[in-house]
Coordinates of C-alpha atoms in Angstrom, one line a residue:
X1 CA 104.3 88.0 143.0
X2 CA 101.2 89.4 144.8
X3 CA 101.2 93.2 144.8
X4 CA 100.7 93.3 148.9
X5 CA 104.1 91.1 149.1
X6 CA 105.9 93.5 146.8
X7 CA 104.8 96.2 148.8
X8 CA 105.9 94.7 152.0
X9 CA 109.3 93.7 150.3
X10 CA 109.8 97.3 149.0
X11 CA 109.5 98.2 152.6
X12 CA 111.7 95.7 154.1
X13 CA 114.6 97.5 151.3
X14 CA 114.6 100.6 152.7
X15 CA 114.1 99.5 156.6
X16 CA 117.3 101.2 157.1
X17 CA 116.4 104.1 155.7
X18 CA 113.2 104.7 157.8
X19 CA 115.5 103.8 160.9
X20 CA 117.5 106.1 160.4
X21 CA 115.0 108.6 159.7
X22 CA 113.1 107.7 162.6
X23 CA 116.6 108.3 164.9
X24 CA 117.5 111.2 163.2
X25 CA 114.1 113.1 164.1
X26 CA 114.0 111.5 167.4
X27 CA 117.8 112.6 168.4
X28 CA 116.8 116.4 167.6
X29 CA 113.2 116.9 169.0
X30 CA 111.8 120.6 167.5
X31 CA 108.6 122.3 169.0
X32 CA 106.0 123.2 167.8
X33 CA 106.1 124.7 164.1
X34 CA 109.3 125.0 164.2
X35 CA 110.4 121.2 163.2
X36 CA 112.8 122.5 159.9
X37 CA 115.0 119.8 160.5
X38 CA 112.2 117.2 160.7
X39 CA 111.1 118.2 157.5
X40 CA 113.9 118.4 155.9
X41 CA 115.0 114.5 156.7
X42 CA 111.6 113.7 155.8
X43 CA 110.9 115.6 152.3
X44 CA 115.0 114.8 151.4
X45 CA 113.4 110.8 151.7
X46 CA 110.7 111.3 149.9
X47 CA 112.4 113.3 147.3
X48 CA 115.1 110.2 146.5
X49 CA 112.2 108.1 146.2
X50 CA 110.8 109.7 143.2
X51 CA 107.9 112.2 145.3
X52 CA 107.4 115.4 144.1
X53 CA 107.6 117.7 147.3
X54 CA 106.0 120.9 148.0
X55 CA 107.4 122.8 151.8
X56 CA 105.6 125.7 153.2
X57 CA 102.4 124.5 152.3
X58 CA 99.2 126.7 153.6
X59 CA 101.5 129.6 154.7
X60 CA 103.3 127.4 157.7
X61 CA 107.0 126.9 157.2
X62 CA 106.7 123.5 158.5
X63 CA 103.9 121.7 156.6
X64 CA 104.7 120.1 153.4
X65 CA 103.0 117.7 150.7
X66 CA 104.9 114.8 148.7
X67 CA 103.0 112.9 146.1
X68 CA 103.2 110.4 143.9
X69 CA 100.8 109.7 141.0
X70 CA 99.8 106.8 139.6
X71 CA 99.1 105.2 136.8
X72 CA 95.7 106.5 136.0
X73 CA 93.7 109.6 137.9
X74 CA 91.7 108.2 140.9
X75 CA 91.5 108.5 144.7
X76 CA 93.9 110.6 146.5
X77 CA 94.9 108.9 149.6
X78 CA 96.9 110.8 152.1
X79 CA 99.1 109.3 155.1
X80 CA 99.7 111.8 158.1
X81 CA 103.1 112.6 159.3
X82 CA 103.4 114.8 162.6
X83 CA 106.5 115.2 163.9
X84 CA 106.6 117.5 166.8
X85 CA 107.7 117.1 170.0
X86 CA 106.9 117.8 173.7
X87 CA 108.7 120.6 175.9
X88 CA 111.1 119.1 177.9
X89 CA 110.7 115.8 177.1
X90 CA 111.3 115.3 173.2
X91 CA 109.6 112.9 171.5
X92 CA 107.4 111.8 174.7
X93 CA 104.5 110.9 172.3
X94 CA 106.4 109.2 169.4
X95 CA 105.7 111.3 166.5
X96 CA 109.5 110.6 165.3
X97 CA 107.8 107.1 164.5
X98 CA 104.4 108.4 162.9
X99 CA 106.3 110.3 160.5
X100 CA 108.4 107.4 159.5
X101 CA 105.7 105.3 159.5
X102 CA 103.3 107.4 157.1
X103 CA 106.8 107.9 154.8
X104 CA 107.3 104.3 154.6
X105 CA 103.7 103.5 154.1
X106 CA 103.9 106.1 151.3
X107 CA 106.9 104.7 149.7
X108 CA 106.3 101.6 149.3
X109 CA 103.1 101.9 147.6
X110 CA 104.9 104.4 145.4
X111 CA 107.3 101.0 144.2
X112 CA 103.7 99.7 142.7
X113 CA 102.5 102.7 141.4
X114 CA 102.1 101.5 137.7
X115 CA 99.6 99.3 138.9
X116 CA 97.4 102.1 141.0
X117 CA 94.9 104.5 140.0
X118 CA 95.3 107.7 142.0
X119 CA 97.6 109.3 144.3
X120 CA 99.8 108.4 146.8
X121 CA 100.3 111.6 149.2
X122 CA 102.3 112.1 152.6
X123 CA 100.8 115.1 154.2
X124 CA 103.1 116.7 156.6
X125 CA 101.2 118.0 159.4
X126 CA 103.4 120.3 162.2
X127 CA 102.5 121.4 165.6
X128 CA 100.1 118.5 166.9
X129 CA 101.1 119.2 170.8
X130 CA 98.7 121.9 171.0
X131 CA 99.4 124.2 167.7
X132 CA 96.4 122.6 165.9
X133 CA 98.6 122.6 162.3
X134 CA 95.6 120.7 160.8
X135 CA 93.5 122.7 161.6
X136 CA 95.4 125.7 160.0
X137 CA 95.6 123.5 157.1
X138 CA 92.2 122.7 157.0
X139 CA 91.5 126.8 156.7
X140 CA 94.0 127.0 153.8
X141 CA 92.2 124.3 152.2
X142 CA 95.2 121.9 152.2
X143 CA 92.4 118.9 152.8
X144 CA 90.7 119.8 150.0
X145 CA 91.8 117.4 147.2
X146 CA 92.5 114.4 149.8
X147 CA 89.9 111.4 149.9
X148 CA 91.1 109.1 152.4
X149 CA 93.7 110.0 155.9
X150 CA 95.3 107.5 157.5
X151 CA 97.9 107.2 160.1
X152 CA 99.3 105.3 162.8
X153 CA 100.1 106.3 166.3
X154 CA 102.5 104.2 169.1
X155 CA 100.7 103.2 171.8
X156 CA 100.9 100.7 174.6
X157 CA 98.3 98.6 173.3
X158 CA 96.9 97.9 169.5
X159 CA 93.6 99.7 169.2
X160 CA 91.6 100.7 166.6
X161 CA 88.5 103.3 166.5
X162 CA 89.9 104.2 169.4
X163 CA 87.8 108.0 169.7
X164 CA 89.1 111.4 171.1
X165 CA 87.6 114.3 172.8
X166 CA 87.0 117.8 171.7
X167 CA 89.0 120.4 173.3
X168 CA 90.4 123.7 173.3
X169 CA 92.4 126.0 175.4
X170 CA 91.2 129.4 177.0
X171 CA 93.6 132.2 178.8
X172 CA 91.8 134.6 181.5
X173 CA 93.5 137.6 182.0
X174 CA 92.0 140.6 185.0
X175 CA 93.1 143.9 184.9
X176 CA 92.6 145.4 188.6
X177 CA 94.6 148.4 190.3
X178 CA 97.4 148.3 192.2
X179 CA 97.4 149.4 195.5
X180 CA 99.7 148.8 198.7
X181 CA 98.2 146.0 201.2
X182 CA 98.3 148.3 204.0
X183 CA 95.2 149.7 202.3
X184 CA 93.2 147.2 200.1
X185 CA 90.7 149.5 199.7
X186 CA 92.2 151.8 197.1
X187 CA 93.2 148.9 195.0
X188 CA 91.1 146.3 192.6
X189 CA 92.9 143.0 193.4
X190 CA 93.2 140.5 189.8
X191 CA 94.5 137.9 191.8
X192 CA 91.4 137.7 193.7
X193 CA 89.3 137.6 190.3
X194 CA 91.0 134.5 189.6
X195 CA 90.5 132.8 192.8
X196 CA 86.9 134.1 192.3
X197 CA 86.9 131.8 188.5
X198 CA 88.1 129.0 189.9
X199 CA 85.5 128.9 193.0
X200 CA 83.0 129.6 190.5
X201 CA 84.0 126.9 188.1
X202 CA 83.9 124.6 191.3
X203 CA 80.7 125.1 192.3
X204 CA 78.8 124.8 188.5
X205 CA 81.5 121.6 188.3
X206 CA 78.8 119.3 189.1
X207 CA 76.3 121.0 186.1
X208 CA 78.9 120.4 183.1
X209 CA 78.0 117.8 180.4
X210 CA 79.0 114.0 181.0
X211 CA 82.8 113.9 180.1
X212 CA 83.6 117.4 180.1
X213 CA 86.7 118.1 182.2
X214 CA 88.5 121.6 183.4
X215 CA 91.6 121.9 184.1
X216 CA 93.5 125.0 185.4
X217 CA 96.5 126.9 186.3
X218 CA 97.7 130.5 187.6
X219 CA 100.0 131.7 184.9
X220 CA 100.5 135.2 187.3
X221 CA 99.6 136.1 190.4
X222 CA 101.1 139.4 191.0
X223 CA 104.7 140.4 192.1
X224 CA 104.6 141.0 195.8
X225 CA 102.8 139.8 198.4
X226 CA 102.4 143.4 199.7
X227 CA 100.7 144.9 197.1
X228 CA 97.0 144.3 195.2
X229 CA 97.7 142.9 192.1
X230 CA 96.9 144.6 189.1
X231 CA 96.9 142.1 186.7
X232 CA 96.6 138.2 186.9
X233 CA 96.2 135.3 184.6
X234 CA 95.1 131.7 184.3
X235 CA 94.8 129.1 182.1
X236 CA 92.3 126.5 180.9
X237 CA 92.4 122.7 179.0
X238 CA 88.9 122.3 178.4
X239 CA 87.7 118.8 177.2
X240 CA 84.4 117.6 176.4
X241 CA 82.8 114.9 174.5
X242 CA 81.6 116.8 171.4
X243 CA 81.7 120.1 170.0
X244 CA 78.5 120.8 171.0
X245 CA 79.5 120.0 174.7
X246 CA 82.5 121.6 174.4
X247 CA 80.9 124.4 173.8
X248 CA 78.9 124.5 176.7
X249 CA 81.4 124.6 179.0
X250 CA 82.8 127.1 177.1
X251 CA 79.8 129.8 177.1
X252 CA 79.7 128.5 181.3
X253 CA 83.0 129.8 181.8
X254 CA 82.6 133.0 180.0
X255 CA 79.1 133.4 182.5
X256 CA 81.6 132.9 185.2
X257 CA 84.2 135.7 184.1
X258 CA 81.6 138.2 183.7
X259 CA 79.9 137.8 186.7
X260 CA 83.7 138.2 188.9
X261 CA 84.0 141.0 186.8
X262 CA 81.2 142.2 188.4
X263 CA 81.9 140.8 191.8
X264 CA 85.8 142.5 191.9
X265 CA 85.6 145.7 189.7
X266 CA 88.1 144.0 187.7
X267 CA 88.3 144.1 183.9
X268 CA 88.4 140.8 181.9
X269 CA 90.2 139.6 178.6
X270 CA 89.5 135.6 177.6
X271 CA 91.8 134.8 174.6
X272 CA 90.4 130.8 172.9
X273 CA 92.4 128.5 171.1
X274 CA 91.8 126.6 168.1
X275 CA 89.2 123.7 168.9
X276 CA 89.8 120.3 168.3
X277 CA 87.0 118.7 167.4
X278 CA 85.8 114.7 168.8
X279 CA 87.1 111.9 166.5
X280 CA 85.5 109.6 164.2
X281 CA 87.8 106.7 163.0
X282 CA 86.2 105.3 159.8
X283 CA 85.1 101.3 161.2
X284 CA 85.6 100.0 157.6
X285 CA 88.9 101.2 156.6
X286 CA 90.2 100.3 160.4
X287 CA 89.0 96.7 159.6
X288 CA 90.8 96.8 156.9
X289 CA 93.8 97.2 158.5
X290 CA 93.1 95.6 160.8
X291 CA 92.9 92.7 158.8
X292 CA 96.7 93.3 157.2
X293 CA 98.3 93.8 160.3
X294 CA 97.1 90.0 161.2
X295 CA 100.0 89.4 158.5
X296 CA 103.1 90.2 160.9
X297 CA 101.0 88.7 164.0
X298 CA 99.7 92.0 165.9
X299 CA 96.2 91.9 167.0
X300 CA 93.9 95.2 167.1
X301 CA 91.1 95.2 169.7
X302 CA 88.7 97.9 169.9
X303 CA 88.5 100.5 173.2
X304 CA 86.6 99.8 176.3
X305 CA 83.3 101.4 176.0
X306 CA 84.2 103.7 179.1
X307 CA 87.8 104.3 178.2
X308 CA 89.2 107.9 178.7
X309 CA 90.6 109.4 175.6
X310 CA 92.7 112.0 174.8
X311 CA 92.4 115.1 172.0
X312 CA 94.1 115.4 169.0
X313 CA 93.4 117.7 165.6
X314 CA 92.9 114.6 164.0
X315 CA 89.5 114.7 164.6
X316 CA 89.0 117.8 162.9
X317 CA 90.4 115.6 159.7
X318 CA 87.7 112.9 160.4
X319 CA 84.8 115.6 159.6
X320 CA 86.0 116.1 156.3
X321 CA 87.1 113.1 154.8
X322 CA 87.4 108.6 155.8
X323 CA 90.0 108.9 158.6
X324 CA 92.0 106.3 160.8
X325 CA 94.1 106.9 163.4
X326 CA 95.0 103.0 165.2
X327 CA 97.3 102.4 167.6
X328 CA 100.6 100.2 167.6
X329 CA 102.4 99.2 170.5
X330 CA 105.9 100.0 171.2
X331 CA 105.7 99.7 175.1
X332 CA 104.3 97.2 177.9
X333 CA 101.2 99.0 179.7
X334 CA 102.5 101.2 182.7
X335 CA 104.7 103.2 180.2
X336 CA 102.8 106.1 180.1
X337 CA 102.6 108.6 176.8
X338 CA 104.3 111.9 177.2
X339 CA 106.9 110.8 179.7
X340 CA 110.4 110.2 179.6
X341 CA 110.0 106.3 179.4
X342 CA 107.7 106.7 176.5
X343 CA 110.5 109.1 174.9
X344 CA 113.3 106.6 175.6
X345 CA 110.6 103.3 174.2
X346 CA 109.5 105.5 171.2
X347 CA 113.6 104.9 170.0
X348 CA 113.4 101.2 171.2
X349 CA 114.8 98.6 168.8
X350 CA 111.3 97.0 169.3
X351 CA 109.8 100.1 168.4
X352 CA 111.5 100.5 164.9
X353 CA 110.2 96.5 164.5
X354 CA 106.7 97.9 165.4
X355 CA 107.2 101.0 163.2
X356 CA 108.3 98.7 159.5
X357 CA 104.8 96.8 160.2
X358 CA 102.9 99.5 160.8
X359 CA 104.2 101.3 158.1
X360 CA 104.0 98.1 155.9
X361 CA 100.3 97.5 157.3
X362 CA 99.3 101.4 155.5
X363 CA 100.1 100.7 152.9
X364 CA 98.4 97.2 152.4
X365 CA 95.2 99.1 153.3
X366 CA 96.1 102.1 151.2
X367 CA 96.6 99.3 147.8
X368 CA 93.4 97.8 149.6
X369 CA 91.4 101.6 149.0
X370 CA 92.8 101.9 145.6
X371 CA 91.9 98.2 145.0
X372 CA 88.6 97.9 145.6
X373 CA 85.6 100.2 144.4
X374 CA 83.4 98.3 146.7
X375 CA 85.3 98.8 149.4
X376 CA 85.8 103.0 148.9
X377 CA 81.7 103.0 148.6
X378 CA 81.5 101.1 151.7
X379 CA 84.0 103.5 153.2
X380 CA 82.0 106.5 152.3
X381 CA 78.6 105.0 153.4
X382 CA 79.6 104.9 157.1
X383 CA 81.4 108.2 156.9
X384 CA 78.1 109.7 155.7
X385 CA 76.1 108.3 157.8
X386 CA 78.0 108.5 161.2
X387 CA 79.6 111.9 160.9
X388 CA 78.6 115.1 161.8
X389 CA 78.2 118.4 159.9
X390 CA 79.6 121.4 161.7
X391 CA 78.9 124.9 160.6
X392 CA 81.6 127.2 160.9
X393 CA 80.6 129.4 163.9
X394 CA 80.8 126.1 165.8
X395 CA 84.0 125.7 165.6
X396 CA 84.7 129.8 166.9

């Protein structure tokens, strides 16, 4: 039998299982970094199947590696679980079905092992929604002794090289005196040094870098409506096409707090999130999956040149090693990610039938990695030549 139909058969065995996986972290949706259950339904899978499983990888409860070797040393090729969900909403963005669909990738290579040189690894990776846990892995040096990443994420259309922004968060806190409205004068008013940020980041709006984007709330405006607040906040989602723009808008805002601290008498206190960097999907190993996924009739296109992207910490991942990150579709266009529709179609008997090809689909292009020596030069060739080298301090 040809190795790419035993794989696909070894998948189609334990559809159940991955289901039933799939349900089980769907039906009890954990926030960020704190998905124990998730990872316990996960790494218990992996562990019947013959992986040797590590939790609490990196110092976060919540990450974990399984592997299993092969035959011979080689490559080390890594499939991406998140599993995470959204406040309020579950799992709005389907990770219940990247997880299963990285474990089932994982697993079914694992059933031709004796015929692979290298290692088959399922990295689990927590807090996607905003905790950046690959990120923190990346620090710890979890990434370190991985070669290729791969992973699939539900959609509404098939894509692949589909890009992503780089993005962070930023908290403004003001620190005024308190004083009763009847006179203004003794007081120094926070709330009006956040009004003051967002006029300012309205007027220099216009000067930001192509793509970038700000958006902002009032996390506290003070307590009564009679007296000068003391102390407000807001919050920022910045989003930019690179690092390097991102951090332009970055060093603009910080312009713009110091000069309202100067305008109010207020004192400042801007508090940065981890950065998630732009993505760079590896062209070669998307074609090659594309290619497999022809198999069980779904057809990738590639992204509009003006499409709007999203952000994810994947694309810190794509800096360091060959990364892919297509897209499957589960839903008809109009469902939109991170909404309650997309929660209820990420549970969908069509998307379970979605997530055994995808699943089935890595894995053909992980054997296809491990296969070909040609094709891991090629692999490396583009990633070389197309992606970026970012020094530390640009990432602060």
């Amino acid at each position: 039998m040809d190795l790419k139909d035993s794989i696909i058969n070894q998948i189609e065995n334990i559809k159940k299982e991955l289901v039933k996986l799939s349900n089980d972290i769907h039906n009890n949706p954990e926030l960020a970094f704190q998905e124990f259950e998730a990872v316990e339904n996960i790494t218990n899978l992996l562990s019947s199947h013959g992986f040797e499983v590590e939790k609490g990888i990196g110092g976060i409860s919540t990450a974990f590696r399984g592997e299993y070797n092969g035959r011979r040393k080689g490559p080390t090729i890594a499939f991406l679980a998140e599993y995470d969900a959204l406040p309020g909403i579950g799992h709005g963005c389907g990770h219940n079905l990247i997880a299963t669909m990285s474990v089932g990738a994982a697993i079914g290579l694992s059933k031709i092992a004796d015929r692979i040189d290298g290692n088959i690894v399922v990295l689990g990776t927590p807090a996607e929604e905003g905790g950046g846990g690959k990120i923190l892995m990346i620090k710890e040096g979890i990434f370190d002794n991985v070669d290729y990443a791969l992973m699939i994420h539900p959609s509404t259309r098939n894509l692949i090289c589909r890009g992503g922004l780089a993005t962070r968060g930023m908290i403004v806190e003001y620190f005024g005196k308190s004083a009763h409205s009847a006179s203004p004068e003794d007081g120094i008013n926070a709330l009006q040094a956040v009004i003051q940020t967002f006029n300012g980041i309205d007027h220099l709006r216009a000067t930001l870098p192509l793509k970038a984007n700000i958006n902002g709330i009032i996390t506290d405006g003070g307590k009564a409506s009679n007296i000068i607040p003391d102390y407000a906040s807001c919050k920022f989602s910045i989003r930019a096409d690179t690092v390097k723009d991102l951090k332009d808008v970055n060093d603009c805002i910080e312009r713009i707090v110091e000069s309202v601290e100067i305008l109010t008498g207020a004192r400042s206190k801007v508090s940065k999130s981890l950065v998630y960097t732009e993505r760079y999907p590896n062209k070669t190993m998307a074609e090659e999956f594309k290619k497999n996924i022809t198999k069980f009739s779904e057809i990738m296109e590639y992204p509009e040149p003006n499409m709007k992207y999203g952000s994810s910490d994947i694309g810190n991942v794509s800096l360091l090693v060959p990364t892919i990150h297509s897209y499957l579709k589960i839903a008809d266009a109009g469902t939109v990610s991170h909404s309650i529709d997309f929660t209820k179609a990420s549970i969908s008997d069509r998307a379970h039938e979605q997530m055994i090809k995808g699943a089935k689909s890595l894995a053909m292009t992980g054997f296809d990695i491990f296969d070909s020596e040609d094709l891991r030069e090629s692999i490396y060739k583009e990633f070389k030549e197309n992606v970026p080298k970012y020094r530390e301090k640009d990432l602060k």
